[in-house]
Coordinates of C-alpha atoms in Angstrom, one line a residue:
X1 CA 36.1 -63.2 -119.6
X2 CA 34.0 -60.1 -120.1
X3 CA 29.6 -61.1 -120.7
X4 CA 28.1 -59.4 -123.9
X5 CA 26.8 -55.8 -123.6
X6 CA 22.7 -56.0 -122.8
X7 CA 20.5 -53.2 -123.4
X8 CA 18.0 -54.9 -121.6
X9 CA 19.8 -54.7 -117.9
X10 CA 16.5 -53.5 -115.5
X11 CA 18.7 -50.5 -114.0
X12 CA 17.8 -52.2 -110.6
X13 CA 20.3 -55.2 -111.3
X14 CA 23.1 -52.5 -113.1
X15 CA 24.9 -52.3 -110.0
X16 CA 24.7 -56.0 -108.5
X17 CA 28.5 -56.9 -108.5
X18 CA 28.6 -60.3 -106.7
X19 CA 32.1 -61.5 -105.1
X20 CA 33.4 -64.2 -103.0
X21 CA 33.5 -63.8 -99.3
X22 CA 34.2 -65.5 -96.3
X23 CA 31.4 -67.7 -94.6
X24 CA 28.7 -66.2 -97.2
X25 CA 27.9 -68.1 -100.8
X26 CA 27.7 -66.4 -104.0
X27 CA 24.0 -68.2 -104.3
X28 CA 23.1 -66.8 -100.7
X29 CA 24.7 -63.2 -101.7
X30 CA 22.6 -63.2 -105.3
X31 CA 19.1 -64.2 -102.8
X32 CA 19.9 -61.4 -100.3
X33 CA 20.4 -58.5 -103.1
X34 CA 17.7 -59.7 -105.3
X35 CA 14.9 -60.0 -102.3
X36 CA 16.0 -56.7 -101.1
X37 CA 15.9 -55.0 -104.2
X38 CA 12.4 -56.5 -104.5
X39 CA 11.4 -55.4 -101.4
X40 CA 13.0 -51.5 -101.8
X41 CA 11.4 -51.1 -105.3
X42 CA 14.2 -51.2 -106.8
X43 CA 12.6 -54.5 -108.9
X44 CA 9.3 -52.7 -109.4
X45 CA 6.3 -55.0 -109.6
X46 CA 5.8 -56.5 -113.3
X47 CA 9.1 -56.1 -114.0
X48 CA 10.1 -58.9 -116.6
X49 CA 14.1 -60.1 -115.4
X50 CA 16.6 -60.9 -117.6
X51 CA 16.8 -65.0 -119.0
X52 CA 19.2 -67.1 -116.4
X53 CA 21.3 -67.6 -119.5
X54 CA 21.7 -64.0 -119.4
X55 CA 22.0 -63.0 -116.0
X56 CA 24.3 -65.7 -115.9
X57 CA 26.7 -64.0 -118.1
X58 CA 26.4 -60.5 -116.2
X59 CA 27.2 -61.4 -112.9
X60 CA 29.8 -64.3 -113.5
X61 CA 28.3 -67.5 -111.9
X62 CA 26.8 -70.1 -113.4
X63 CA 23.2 -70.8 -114.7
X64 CA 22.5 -73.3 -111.8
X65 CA 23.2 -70.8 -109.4
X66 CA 20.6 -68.4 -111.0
X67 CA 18.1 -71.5 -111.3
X68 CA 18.4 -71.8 -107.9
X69 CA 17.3 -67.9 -106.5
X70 CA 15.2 -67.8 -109.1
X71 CA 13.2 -71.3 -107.5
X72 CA 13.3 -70.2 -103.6
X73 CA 12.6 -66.5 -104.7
X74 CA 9.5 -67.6 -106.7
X75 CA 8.9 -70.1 -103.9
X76 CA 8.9 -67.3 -101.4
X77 CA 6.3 -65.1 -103.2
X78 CA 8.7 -62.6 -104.6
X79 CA 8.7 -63.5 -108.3
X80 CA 5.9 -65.2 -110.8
X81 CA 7.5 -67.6 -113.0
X82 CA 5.4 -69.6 -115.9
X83 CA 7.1 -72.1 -118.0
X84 CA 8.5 -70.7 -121.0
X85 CA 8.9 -67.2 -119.8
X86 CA 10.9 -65.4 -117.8
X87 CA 10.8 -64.6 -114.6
X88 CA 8.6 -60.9 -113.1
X89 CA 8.7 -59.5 -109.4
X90 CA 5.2 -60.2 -108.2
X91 CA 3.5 -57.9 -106.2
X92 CA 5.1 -57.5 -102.4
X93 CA 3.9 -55.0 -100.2
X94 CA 6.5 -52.7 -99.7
X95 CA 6.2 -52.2 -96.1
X96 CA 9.5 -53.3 -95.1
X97 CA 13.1 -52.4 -96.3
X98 CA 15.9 -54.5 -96.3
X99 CA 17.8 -52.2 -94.1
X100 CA 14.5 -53.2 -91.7
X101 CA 13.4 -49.0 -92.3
X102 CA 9.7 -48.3 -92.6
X103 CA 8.6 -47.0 -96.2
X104 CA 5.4 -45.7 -94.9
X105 CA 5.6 -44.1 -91.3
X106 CA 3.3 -45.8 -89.6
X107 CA 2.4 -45.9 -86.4
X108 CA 2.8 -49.8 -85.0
X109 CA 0.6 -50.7 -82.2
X110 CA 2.2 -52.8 -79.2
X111 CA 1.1 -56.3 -78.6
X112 CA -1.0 -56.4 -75.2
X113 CA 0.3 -58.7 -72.3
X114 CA -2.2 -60.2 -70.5
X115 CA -2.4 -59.6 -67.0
X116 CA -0.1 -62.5 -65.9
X117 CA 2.4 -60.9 -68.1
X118 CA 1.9 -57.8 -66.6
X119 CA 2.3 -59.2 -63.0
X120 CA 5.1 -61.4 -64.4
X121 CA 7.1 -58.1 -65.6
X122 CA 6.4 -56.4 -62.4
X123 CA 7.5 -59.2 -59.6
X124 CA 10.3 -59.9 -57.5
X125 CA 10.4 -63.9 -57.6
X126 CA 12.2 -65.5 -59.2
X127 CA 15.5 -63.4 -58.4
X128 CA 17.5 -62.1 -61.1
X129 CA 20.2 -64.3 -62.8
X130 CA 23.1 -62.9 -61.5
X131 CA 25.5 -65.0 -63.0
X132 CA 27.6 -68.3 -62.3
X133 CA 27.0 -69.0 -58.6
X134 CA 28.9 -67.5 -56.0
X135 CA 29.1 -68.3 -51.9
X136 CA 26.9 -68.2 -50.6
X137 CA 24.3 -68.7 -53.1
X138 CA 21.1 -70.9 -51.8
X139 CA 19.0 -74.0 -52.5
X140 CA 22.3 -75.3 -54.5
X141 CA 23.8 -78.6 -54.1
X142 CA 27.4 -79.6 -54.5
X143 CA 27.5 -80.4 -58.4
X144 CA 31.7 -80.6 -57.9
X145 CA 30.7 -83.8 -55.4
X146 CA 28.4 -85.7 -57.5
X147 CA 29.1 -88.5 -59.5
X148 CA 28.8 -87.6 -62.8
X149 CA 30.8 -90.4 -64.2
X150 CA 28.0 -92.9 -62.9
X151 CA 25.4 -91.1 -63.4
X152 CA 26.3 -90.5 -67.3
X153 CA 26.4 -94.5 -68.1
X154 CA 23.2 -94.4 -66.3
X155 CA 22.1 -92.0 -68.9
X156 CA 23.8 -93.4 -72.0
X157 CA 22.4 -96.9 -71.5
X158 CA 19.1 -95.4 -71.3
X159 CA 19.7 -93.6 -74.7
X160 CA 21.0 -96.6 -76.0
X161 CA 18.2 -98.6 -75.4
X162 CA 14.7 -98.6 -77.7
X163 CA 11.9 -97.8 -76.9
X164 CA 9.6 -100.8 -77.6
X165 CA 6.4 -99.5 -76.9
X166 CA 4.7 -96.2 -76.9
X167 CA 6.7 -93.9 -74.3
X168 CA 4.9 -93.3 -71.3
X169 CA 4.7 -89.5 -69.7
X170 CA 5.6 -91.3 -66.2
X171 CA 7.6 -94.1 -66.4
X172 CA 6.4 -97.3 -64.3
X173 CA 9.7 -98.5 -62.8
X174 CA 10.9 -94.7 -62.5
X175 CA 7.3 -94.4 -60.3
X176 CA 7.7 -97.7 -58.0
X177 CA 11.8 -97.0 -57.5
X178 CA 11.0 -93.5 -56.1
X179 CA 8.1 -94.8 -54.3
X180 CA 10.3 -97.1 -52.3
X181 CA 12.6 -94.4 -51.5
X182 CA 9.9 -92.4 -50.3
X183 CA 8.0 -94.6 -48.4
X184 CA 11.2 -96.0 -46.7
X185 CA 12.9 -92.8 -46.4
X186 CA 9.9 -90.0 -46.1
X187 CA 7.2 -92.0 -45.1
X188 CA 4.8 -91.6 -47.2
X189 CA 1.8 -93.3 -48.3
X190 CA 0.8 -93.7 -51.5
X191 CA 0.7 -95.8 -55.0
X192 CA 2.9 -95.7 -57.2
X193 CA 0.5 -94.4 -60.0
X194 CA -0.2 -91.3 -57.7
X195 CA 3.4 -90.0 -58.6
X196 CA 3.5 -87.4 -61.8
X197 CA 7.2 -86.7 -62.7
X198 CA 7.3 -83.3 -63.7
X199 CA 10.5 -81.0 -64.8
X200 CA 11.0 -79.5 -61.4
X201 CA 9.0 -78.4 -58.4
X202 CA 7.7 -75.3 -59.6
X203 CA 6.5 -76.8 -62.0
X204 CA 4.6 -79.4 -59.8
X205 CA 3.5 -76.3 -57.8
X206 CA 1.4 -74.3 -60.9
X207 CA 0.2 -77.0 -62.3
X208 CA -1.7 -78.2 -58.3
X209 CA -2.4 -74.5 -58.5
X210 CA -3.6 -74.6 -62.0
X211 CA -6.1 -77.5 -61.0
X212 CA -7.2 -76.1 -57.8
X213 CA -8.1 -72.1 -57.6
X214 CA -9.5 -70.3 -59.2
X215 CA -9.4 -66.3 -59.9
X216 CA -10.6 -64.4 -56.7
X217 CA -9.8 -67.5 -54.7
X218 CA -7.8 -67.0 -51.9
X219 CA -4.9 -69.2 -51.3
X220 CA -2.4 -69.0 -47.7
X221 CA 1.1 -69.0 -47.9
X222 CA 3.5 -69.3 -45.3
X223 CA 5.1 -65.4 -44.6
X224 CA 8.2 -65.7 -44.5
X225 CA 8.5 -67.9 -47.3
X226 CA 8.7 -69.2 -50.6
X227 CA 8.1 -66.9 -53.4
X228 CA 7.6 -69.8 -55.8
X229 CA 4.5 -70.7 -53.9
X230 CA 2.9 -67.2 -54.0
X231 CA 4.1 -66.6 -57.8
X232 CA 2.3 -70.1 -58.4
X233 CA -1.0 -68.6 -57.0
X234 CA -1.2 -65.7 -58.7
X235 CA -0.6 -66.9 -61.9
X236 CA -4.2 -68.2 -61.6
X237 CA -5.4 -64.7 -60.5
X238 CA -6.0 -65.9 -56.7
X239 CA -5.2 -64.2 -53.9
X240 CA -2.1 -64.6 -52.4
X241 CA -2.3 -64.1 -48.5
X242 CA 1.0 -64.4 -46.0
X243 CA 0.6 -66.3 -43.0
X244 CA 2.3 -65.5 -40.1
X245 CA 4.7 -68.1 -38.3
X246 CA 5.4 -69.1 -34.6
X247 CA 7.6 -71.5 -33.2
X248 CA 5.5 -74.5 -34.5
X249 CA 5.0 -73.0 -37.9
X250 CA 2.5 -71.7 -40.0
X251 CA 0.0 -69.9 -37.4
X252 CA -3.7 -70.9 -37.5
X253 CA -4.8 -69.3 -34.8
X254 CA -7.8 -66.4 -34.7
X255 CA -7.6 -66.5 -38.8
X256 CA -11.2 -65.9 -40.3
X257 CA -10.6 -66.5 -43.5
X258 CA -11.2 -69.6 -45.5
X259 CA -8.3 -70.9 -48.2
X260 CA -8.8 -73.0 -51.3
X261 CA -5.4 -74.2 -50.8
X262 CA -2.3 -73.8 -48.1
X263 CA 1.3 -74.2 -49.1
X264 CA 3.6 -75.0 -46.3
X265 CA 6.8 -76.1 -45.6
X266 CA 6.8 -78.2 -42.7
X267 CA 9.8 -80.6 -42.7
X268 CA 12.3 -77.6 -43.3
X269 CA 10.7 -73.9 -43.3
X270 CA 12.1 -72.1 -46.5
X271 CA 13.8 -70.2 -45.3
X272 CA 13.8 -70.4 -41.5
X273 CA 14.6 -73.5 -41.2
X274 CA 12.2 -74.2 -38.5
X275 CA 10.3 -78.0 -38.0
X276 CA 6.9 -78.3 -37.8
X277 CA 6.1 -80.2 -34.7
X278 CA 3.7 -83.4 -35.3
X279 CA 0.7 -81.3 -33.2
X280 CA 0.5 -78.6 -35.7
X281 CA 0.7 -81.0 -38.7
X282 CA -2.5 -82.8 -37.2
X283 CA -4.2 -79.5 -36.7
X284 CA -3.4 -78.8 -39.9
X285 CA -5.1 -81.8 -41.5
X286 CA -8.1 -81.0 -39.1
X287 CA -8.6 -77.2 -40.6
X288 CA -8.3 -79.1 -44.0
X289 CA -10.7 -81.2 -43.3
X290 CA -13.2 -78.5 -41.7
X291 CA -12.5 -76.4 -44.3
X292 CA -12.1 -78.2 -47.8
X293 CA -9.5 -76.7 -48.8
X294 CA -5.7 -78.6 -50.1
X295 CA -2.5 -78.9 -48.5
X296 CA 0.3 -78.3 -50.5
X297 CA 3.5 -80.1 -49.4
X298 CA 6.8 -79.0 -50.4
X299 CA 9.7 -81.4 -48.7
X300 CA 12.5 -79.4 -51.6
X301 CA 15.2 -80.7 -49.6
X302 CA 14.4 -82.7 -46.8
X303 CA 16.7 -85.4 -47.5
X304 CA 19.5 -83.7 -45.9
X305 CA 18.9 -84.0 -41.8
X306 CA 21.3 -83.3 -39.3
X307 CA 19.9 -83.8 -35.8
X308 CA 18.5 -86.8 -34.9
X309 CA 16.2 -89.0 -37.6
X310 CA 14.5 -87.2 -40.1
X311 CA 10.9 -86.6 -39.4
X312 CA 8.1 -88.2 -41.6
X313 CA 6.5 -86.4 -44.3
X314 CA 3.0 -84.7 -43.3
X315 CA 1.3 -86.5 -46.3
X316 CA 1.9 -89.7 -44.3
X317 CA -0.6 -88.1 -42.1
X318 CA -3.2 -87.9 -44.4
X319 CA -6.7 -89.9 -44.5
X320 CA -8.8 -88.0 -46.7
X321 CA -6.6 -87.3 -49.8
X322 CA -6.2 -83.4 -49.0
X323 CA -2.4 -83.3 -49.3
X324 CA -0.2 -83.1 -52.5
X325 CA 3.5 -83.5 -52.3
X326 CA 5.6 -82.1 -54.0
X327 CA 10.0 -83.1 -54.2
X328 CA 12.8 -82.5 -56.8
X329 CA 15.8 -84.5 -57.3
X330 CA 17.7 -80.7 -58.0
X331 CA 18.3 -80.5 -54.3
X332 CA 19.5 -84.3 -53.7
X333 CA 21.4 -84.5 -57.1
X334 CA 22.2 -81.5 -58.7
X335 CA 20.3 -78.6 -60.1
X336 CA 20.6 -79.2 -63.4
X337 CA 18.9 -82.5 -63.7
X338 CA 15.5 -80.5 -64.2
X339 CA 13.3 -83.7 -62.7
X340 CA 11.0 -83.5 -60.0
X341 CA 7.9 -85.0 -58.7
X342 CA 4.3 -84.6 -57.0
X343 CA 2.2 -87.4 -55.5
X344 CA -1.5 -86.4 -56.0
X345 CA -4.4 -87.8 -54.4
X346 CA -5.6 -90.9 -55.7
X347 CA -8.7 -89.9 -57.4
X348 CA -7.2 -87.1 -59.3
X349 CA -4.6 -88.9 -60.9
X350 CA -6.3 -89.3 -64.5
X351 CA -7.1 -85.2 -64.6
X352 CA -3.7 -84.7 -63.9
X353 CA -2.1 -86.4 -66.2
X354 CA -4.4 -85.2 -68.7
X355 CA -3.4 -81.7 -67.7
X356 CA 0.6 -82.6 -67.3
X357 CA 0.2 -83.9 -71.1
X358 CA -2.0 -80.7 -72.3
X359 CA 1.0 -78.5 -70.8
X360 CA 4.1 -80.0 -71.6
X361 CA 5.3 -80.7 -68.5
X362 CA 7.1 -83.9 -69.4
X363 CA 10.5 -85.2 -68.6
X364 CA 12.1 -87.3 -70.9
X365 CA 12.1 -90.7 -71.2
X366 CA 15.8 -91.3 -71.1
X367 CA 16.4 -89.2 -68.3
X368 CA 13.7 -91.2 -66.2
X369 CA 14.6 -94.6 -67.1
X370 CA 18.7 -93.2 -65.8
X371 CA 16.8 -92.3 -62.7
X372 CA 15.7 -95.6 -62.7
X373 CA 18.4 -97.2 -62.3
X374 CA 20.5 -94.6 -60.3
X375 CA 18.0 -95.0 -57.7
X376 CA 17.2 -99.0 -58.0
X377 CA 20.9 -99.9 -57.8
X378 CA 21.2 -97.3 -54.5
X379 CA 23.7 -94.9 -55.8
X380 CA 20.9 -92.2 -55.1
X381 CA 20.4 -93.4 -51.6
X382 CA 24.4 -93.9 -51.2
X383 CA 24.7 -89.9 -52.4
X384 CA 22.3 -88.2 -50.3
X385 CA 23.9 -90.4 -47.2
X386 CA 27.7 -88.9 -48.1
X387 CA 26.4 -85.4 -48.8
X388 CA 24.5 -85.5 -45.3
X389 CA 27.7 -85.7 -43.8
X390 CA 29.3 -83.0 -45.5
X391 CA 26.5 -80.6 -45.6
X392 CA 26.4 -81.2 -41.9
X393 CA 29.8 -80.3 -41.4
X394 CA 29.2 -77.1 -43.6
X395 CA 25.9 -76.2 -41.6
X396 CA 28.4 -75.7 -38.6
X397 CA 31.3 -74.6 -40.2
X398 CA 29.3 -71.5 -41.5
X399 CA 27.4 -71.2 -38.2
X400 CA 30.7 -70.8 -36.3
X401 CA 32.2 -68.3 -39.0
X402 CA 29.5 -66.0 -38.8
X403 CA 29.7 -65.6 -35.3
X404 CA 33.2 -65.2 -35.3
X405 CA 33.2 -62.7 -38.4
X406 CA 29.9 -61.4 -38.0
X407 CA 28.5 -62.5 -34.1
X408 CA 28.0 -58.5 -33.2
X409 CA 25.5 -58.1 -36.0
X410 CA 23.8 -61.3 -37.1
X411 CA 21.8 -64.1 -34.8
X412 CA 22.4 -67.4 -36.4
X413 CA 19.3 -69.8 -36.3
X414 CA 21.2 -73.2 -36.9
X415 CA 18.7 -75.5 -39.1
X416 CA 18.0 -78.9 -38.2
X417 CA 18.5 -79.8 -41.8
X418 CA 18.2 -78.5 -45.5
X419 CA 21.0 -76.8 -47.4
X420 CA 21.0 -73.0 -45.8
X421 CA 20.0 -71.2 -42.7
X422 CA 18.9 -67.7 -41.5
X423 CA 21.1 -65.2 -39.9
X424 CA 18.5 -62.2 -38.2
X425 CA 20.1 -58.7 -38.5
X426 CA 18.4 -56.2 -36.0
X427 CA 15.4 -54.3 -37.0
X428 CA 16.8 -50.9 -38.0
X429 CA 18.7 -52.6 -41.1
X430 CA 17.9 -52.5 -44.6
X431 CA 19.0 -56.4 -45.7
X432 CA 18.1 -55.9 -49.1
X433 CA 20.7 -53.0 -49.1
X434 CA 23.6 -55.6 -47.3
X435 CA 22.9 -57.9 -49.7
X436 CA 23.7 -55.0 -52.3
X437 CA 26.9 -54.0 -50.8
X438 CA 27.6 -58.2 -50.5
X439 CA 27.1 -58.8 -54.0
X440 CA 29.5 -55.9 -54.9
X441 CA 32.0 -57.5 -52.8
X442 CA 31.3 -60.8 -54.3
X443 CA 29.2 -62.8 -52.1
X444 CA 25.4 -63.5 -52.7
X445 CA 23.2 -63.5 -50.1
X446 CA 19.4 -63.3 -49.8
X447 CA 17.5 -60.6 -47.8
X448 CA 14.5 -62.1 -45.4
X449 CA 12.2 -59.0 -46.2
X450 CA 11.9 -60.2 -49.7
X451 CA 10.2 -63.7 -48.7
X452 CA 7.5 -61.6 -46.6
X453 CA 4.4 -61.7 -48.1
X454 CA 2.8 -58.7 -46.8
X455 CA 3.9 -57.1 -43.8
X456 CA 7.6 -57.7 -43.4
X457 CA 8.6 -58.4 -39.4
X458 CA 12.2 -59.2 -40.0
X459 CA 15.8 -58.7 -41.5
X460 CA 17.9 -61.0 -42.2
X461 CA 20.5 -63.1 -45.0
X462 CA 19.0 -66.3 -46.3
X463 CA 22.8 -67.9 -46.8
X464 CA 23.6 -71.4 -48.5
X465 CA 26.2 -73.7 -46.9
X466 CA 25.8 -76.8 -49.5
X467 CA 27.1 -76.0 -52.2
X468 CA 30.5 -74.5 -50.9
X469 CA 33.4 -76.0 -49.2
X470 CA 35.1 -74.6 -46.1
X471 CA 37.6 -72.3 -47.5
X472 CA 34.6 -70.9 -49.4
X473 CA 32.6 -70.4 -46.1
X474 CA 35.6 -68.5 -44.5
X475 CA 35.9 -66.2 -47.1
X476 CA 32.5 -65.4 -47.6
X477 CA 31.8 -65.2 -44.0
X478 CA 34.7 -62.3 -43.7
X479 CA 33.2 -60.6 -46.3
X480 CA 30.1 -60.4 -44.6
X481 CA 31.6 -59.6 -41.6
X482 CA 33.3 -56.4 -42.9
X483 CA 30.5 -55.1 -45.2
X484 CA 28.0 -55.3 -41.7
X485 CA 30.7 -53.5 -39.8
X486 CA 31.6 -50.7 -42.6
X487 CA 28.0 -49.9 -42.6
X488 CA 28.1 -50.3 -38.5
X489 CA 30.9 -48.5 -38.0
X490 CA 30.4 -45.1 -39.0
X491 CA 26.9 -44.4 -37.1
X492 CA 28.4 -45.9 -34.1
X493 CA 31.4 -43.7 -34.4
X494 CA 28.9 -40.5 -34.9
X495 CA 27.3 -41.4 -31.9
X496 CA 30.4 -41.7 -29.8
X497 CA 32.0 -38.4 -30.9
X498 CA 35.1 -39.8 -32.0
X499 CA 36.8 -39.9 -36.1
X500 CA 36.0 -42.0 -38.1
X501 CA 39.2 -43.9 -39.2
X502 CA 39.7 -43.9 -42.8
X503 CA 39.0 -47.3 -44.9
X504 CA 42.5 -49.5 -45.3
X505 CA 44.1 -53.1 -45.4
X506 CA 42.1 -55.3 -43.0
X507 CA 44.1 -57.0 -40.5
X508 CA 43.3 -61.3 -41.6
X509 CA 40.8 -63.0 -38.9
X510 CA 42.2 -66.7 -38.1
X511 CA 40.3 -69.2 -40.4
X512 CA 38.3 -71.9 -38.3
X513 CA 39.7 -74.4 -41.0
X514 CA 43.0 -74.3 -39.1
X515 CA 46.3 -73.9 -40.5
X516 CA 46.7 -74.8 -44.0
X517 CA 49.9 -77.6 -44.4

């Protein structure tokens, strides 16, 4: 059927030739050409459209279709409609084509970052994404070992079930459950309302840092260590200053300078693994008590202890309510859970929750009331118990394959516990450069210079054994031993006067899993 002639067709709307097409609607492809005509003067302002009737019989659709553009365009701003009349193109400032072109060349001025941003854009924690996880990736549990099946009718009987009452940002049983496993487990001392669940510990960590410093402050953090902990401090425009570390931890000795706030690792040093002995804790405590300042607690993965019985958290230690704690059920569970925790002392608990509600840092209910249970029913405590055993057997597994792949290049400190360890490469090495060549050859590693704040005094890989299985260790361990020895190789060859063989098949090293059946 073939519409009446108009003379009144605007020439803007002459060419609109509407036809069906996959996954778009005639009413969506009618709005799209009509707001871009609009917006490309093509519809000049004032200009009076043809009746829906009208326009109807042009482009072959029906009058409801028209009703409807017309509404959401007039809706929009783009036309005037008054009843009675028909519809005109209002005025639109025609700044912006629909090809997204600029009418008038302009010149747009950038948004300005703040200075966080800035700092944000320019820093080297967190690590780039790099990817699904590869051996041997750190701070990653086993995710192929965990019960999912449990824990997801934990989860949907929490969904299930309404909510009564007026949610609460920290669940009550979710607080006392975790208390008992802390106190029992970690020894610590506390109340149950002290304990803020929080999406992870990071999160835990800017948020103490958030309430605590303030810009020009100066706050220590254990050198080597966690970047986190350092990122967290900055991002509230303090100072950042690395502490060295001896045998017994972070080293207060002959330091002049007086923190608002110390972050230390003491039950597992991230990442070398090292224990704080009980004498340094207690100093510790002393110099915050002399000093003022807070102790910052991070037990990440503390759970997970190999040799002999797990020593008690520092914050157990505690008289004066200087020490927050901080934990995550990423490292215990798996990562992906997004639920941690921080026990604050106990007259800061209302400003804290105040502040947890003012940023968002919530976890949801369902998720808390399934950790709940998980841990009330001891499926938690039953988990971590299994995975100590395997982890421990994956601590030594990977200890003994470096040294068999790798023993005349790395020096392999074996952790007490935790979920990776530090192997020290000599001096004259660039690590960040191994780990390069490693992740070409596709294992990940992390180089100790990069968890040096300020001067860095060692090489190293920061390697994970938790999350991967023997035959994963093997492999990645002979990777690692042939990238050190291709980069060893040729200097020592140089130096002895003799060719340097060309690169070929690598003759197979015997796997310390023993022979496959």
């Amino acid at each position: 059927m073939t519409g009446p002639v108009m003379d009144d067709i605007p020439v803007g709307l002459a060419s609109l030739d509407l036809k069906p097409a996959a996954g778009t609607t005639l009413t969506r492809q009618l709005y799209d050409e009509l707001r871009a005509r609009i917006l490309n003067g093509a519809l000049p302002r004032g200009l009076r459209l043809p009746s829906s009737r009208d326009l109807a019989l042009r482009l072959r659709v029906s009058r409801n279709t028209i009703s409807l553009v017309i509404d959401q365009l007039a809706m929009e701003g783009y036309l005037n409609i008054a009843r009675g009349r028909r519809p005109t193109v209002a005025e639109v400032p025609a700044t912006t084509l629909a090809t997204g072109q600029s009418v008038r060349q302009t010149r747009i001025r950038p948004l300005r970052l703040s200075r966080w941003a800035d700092r944000t854009r320019k820093t080297d924690w967190p690590f780039p994404i790099e990817g699904p996880p590869r051996p041997l990736a750190t701070v990653l549990a086993d995710a192929r070992l965990f019960p999912h099946d449990l824990w997801g009718r934990y989860l949907r009987r929490a969904a299930r079930r309404p909510l009564t009452r007026l949610p609460t940002i920290n669940r009550a049983p979710l607080r006392e459950a975790l208390l008992r496993h802390l106190v029992a487990h970690r020894g610590v001392k506390a109340e149950a309302r002290q304990i803020i669940i929080m999406p992870s510990a990071q999160a835990s960590l800017e948020l103490i840092a958030r309430m605590l410093v303030n810009a020009g402050d100066i706050g220590w953090v254990e050198s080597p260590g966690y970047g986190g902990a350092r990122a967290a401090l900055e991002a509230t425009d303090a100072t950042a200053r690395g502490i060295t570390l001896d045998d017994g931890g972070i080293a207060l000795k002959g330091r002049r300078d007086r923190p608002r706030l110390i972050f230390v690792t003491p039950s597992h040093q991230h990442p070398t693994g090292r224990l704080m002995p009980v004498s340094r804790r207690q100093e510790l405590l002393a110099f915050t008590d002399d000093t003022g300042c807070a102790l910052v607690e991070d037990d990440y993965d503390s759970e997970f202890h190999y040799d002999g019985r797990p020593v008690a958290a520092l914050q157990g230690l505690d008289r004066n309510g200087r020490v927050f704690y901080v934990g995550t059920f990423a490292k215990s569970m798996f990562a992906d859970i997004r639920s941690g925790y921080a026990i604050v002392p106990p007259d800061l608990v209302a400003v804290f929750e105040t502040a947890q509600r003012r940023s968002g840092q919530i976890v949801p209910a369902p998720v808390q009331d399934a950790l709940t249970g998980f841990i009330d029913d001891g499926h938690f405590a039953a988990h971590i118990r299994r995975m100590t055993r395997i982890y421990h057997g994956r601590r030594d597994h990977l200890v003994q394959a470096l040294r068999l792949h790798a023993g005349d290049h790395l020096t392999v400190e074996r952790p007490a516990g935790g979920m990776q360890l530090l192997a020290h490469l000599a001096p004259h090495w660039d690590d960040r450069d191994v780990v390069a060549r490693l992740a070409h050859a596709g294992v990940t590693a992390r180089a100790l210079s990069q968890h040096f704040t300020g001067p860095v005094t060692g090489k190293g890989l920061f390697l994970g054994f938790a999350a991967w299985n023997e035959q994963e260790i093997d492999k990645a361990a002979a990777v690692i031993g042939d990238v050190l020895q291709s980069m060893h190789a040729p200097k020592a060859l140089r130096r002895s006067g003799k060719a340097v063989p060309a690169s070929g098949p690598r003759q197979p090293r015997p796997s310390l899993s023993g022979p496959k059946a």
